[in-house]
mmCIF file of C-alpha atoms in Angstrom:
data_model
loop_
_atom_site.group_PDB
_atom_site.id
_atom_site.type_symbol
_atom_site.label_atom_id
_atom_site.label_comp_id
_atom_site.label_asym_id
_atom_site.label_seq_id
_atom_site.Cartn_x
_atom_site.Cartn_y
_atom_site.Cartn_z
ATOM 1 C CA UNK A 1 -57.329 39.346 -118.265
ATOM 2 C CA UNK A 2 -57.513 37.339 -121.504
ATOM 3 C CA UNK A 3 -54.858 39.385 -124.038
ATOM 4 C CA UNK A 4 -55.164 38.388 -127.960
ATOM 5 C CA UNK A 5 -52.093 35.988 -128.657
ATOM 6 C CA UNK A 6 -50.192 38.975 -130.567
ATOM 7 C CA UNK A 7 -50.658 41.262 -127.095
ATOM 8 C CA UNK A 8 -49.996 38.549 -124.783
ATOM 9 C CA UNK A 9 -47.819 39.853 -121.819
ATOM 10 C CA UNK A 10 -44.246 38.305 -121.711
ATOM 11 C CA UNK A 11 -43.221 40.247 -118.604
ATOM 12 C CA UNK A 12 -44.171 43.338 -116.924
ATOM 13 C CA UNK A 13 -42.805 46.832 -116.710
ATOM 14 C CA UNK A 14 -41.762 48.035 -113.117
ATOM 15 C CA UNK A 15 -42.965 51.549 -113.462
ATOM 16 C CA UNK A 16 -42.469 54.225 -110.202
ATOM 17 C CA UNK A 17 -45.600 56.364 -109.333
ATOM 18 C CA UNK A 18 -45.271 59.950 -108.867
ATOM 19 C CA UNK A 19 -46.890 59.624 -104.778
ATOM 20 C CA UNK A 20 -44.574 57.307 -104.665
ATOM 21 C CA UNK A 21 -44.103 52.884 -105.070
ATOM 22 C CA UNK A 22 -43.195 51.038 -107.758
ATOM 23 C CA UNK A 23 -46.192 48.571 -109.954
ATOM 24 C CA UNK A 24 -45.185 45.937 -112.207
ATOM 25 C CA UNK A 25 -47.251 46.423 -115.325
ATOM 26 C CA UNK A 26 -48.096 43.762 -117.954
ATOM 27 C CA UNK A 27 -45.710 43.886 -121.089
ATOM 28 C CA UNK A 28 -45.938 43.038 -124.331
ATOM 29 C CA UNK A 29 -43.260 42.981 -126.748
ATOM 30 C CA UNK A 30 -44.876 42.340 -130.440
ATOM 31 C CA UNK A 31 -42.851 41.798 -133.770
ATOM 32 C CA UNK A 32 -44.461 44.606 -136.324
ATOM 33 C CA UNK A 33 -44.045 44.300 -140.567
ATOM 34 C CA UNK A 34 -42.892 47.496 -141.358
ATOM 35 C CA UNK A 35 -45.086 48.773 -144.529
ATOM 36 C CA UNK A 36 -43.329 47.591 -147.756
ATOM 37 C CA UNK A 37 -46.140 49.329 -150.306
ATOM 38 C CA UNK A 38 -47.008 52.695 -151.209
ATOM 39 C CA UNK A 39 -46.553 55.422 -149.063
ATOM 40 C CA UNK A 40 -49.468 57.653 -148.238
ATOM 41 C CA UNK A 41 -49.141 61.409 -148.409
ATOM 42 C CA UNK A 42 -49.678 61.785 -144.772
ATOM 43 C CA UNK A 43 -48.256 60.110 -142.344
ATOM 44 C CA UNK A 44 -48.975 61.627 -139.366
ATOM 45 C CA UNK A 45 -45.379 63.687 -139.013
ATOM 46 C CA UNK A 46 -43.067 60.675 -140.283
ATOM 47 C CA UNK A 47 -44.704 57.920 -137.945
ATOM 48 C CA UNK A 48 -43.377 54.437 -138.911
ATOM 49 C CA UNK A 49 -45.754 52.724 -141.659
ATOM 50 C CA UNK A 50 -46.500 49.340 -139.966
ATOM 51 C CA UNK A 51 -48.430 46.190 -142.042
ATOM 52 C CA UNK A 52 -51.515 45.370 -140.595
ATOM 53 C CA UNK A 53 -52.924 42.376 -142.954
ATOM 54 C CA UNK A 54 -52.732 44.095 -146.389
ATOM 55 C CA UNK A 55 -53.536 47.750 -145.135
ATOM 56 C CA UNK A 56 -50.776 50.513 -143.987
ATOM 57 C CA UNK A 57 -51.490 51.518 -140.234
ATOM 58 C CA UNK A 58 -49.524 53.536 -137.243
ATOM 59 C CA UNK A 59 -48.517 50.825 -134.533
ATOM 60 C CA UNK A 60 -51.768 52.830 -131.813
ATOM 61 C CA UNK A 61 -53.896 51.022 -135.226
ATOM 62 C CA UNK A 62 -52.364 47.937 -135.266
ATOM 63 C CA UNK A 63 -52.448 47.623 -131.445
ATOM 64 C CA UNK A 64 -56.511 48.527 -131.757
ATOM 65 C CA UNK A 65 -57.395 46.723 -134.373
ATOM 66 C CA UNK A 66 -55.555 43.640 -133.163
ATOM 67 C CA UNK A 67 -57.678 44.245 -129.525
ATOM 68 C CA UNK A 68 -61.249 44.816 -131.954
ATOM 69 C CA UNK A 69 -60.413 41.686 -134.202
ATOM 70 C CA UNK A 70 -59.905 40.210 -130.608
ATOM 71 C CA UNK A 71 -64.128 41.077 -129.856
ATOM 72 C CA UNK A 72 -63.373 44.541 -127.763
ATOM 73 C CA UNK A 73 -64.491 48.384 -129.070
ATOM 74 C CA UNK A 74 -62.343 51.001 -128.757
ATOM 75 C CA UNK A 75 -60.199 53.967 -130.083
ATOM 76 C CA UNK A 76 -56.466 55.438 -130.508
ATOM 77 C CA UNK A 77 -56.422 58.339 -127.866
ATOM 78 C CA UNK A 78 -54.829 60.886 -130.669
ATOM 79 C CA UNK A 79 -53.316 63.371 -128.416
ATOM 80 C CA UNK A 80 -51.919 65.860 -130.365
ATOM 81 C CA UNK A 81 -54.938 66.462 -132.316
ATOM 82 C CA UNK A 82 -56.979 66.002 -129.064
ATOM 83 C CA UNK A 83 -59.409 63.509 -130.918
ATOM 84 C CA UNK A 84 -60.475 59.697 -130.545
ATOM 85 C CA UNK A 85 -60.057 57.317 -133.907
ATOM 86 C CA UNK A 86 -60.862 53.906 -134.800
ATOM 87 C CA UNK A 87 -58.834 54.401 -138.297
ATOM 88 C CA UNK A 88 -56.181 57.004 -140.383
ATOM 89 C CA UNK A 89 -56.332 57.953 -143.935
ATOM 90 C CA UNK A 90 -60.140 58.574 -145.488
ATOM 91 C CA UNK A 91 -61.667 57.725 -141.968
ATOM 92 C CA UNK A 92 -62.868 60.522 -139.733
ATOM 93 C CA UNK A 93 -62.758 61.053 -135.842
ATOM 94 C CA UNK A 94 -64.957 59.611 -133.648
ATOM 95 C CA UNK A 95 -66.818 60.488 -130.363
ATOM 96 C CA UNK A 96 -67.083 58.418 -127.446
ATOM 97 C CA UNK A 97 -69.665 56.647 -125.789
ATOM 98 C CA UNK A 98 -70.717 58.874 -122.856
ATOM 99 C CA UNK A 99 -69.856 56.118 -120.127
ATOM 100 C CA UNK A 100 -66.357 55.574 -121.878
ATOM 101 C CA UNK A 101 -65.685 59.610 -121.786
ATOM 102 C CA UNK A 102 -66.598 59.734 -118.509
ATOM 103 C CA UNK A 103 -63.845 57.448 -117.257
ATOM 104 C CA UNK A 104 -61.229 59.297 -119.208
ATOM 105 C CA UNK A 105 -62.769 62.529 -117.518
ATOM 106 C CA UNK A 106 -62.515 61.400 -114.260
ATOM 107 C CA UNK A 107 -59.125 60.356 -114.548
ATOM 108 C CA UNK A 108 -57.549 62.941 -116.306
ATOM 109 C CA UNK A 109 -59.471 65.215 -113.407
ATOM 110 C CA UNK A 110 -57.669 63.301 -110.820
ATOM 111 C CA UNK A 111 -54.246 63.742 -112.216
ATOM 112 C CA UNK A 112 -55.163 67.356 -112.495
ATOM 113 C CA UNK A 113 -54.280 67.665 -116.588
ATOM 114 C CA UNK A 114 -55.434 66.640 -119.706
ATOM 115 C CA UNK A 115 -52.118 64.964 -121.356
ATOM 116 C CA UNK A 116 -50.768 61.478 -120.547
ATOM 117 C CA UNK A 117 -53.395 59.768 -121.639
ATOM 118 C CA UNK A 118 -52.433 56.138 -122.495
ATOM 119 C CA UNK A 119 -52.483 55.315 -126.632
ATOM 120 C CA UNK A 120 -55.136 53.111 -127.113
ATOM 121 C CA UNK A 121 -58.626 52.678 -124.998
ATOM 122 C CA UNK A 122 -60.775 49.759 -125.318
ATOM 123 C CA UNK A 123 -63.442 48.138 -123.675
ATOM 124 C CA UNK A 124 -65.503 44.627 -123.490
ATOM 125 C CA UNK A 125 -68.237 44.594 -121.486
ATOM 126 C CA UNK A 126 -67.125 46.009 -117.499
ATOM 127 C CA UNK A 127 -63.389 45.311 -118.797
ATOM 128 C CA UNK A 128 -61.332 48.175 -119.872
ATOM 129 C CA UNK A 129 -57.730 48.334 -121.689
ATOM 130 C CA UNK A 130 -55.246 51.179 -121.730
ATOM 131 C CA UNK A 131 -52.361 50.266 -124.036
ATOM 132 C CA UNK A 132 -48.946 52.411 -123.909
ATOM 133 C CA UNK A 133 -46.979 52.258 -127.015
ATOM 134 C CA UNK A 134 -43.160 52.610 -126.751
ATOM 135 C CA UNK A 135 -41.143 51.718 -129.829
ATOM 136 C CA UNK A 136 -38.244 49.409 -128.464
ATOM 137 C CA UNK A 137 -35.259 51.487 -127.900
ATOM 138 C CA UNK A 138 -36.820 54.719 -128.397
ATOM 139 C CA UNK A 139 -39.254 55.663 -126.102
ATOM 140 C CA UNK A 140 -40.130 55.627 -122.366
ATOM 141 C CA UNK A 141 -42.624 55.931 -120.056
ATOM 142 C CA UNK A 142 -43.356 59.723 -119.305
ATOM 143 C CA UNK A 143 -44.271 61.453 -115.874
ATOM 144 C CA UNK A 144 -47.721 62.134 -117.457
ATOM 145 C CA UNK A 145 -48.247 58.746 -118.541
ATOM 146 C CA UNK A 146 -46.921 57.429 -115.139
ATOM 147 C CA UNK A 147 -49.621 59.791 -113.641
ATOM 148 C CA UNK A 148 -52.294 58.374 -115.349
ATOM 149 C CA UNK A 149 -51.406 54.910 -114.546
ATOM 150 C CA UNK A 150 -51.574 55.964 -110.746
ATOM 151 C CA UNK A 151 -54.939 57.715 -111.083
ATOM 152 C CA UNK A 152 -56.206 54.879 -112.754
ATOM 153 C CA UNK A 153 -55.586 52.655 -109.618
ATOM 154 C CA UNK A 154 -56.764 55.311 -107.465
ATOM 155 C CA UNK A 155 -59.896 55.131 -109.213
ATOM 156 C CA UNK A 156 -60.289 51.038 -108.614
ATOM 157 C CA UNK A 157 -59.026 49.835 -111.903
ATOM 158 C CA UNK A 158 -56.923 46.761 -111.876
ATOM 159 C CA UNK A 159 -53.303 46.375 -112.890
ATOM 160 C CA UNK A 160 -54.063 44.385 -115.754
ATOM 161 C CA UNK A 161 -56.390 47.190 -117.119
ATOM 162 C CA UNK A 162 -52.587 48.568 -118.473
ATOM 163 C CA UNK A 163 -50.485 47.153 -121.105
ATOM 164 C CA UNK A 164 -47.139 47.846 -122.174
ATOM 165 C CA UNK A 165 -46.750 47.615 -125.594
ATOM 166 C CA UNK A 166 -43.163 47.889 -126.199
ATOM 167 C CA UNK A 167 -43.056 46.458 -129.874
ATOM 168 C CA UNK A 168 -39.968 46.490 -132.632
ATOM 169 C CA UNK A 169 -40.149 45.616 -136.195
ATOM 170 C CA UNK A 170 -37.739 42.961 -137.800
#
């Protein structure tokens, strides 16, 4: 798979499946600006303000928009608020396209529950992307995010359809 040069895999991430094995998943570790100008009113329950260009944006936006600048479509998978977005502040959630919900049905029914749903979805052409976030030296992988990852395989998608995003800001 063909990664834009600010995603581009350094390593990979052994990561143990709940039935059991270990996968080595593709890993990115990206360099963020944090946010230096104003602060919106909302932001999102204290998230870290990241610089994307000249706009503010959570790192699940500058991960997407990185991947859509890149020529793919796709959304941040905003589980909490159980919605799909393609932006933050003044933009509104978005649905998607049938065949794209049906492969996030179909593998959330294989793993038998709704949460742990990778961060960011894209797509280009047959291709498809799940990016997991984890802010360096904060965050790890989850049991529901490790059992997505294995019904993802189960259902025939490649390794490299998973990326690691483990990124850090100066």
């Amino acid at each position: 798979m063909k990664y834009p040069l600010d995603l581009a895999p350094s390593s990979t991430q052994p990561i143990v499946l709940p039935a059991g094995g270990t996968v080595h998943v593709p890993k990115s570790t990206p360099v963020f600006k944090p946010w230096a100008g104003p602060l919106p009113s909302d932001r999102y329950g204290g998230k870290q303000l990241l610089r994307w260009h000249r706009e503010p944006a959570f790192a699940e936006l500058v991960v997407l928009w990185t991947l859509q600048a890149a020529g793919w479509q796709g959304v941040w998978i905003d589980s909490y608020r159980r919605c799909y977005r393609t932006g933050y502040w003044g933009s509104e959630p978005v649905t998607l396209p049938a065949a794209r919900l049906r492969l996030l049905e179909q593998l959330r029914e294989a793993m038998g529950q709704r949460g742990g749903a990778w961060d960011v979805y894209c797509w280009r052409g047959s291709r498809v992307l799940f990016a997991e976030l984890k802010r360096a030296g904060r965050d790890r992988i989850r049991l529901g995010q490790r059992r997505f990852l294995e019904a993802g395989l189960e259902q025939q998608l490649p390794l490299d359809a998973f990326l690691i995003v483990e990124w850090a800001t100066p």
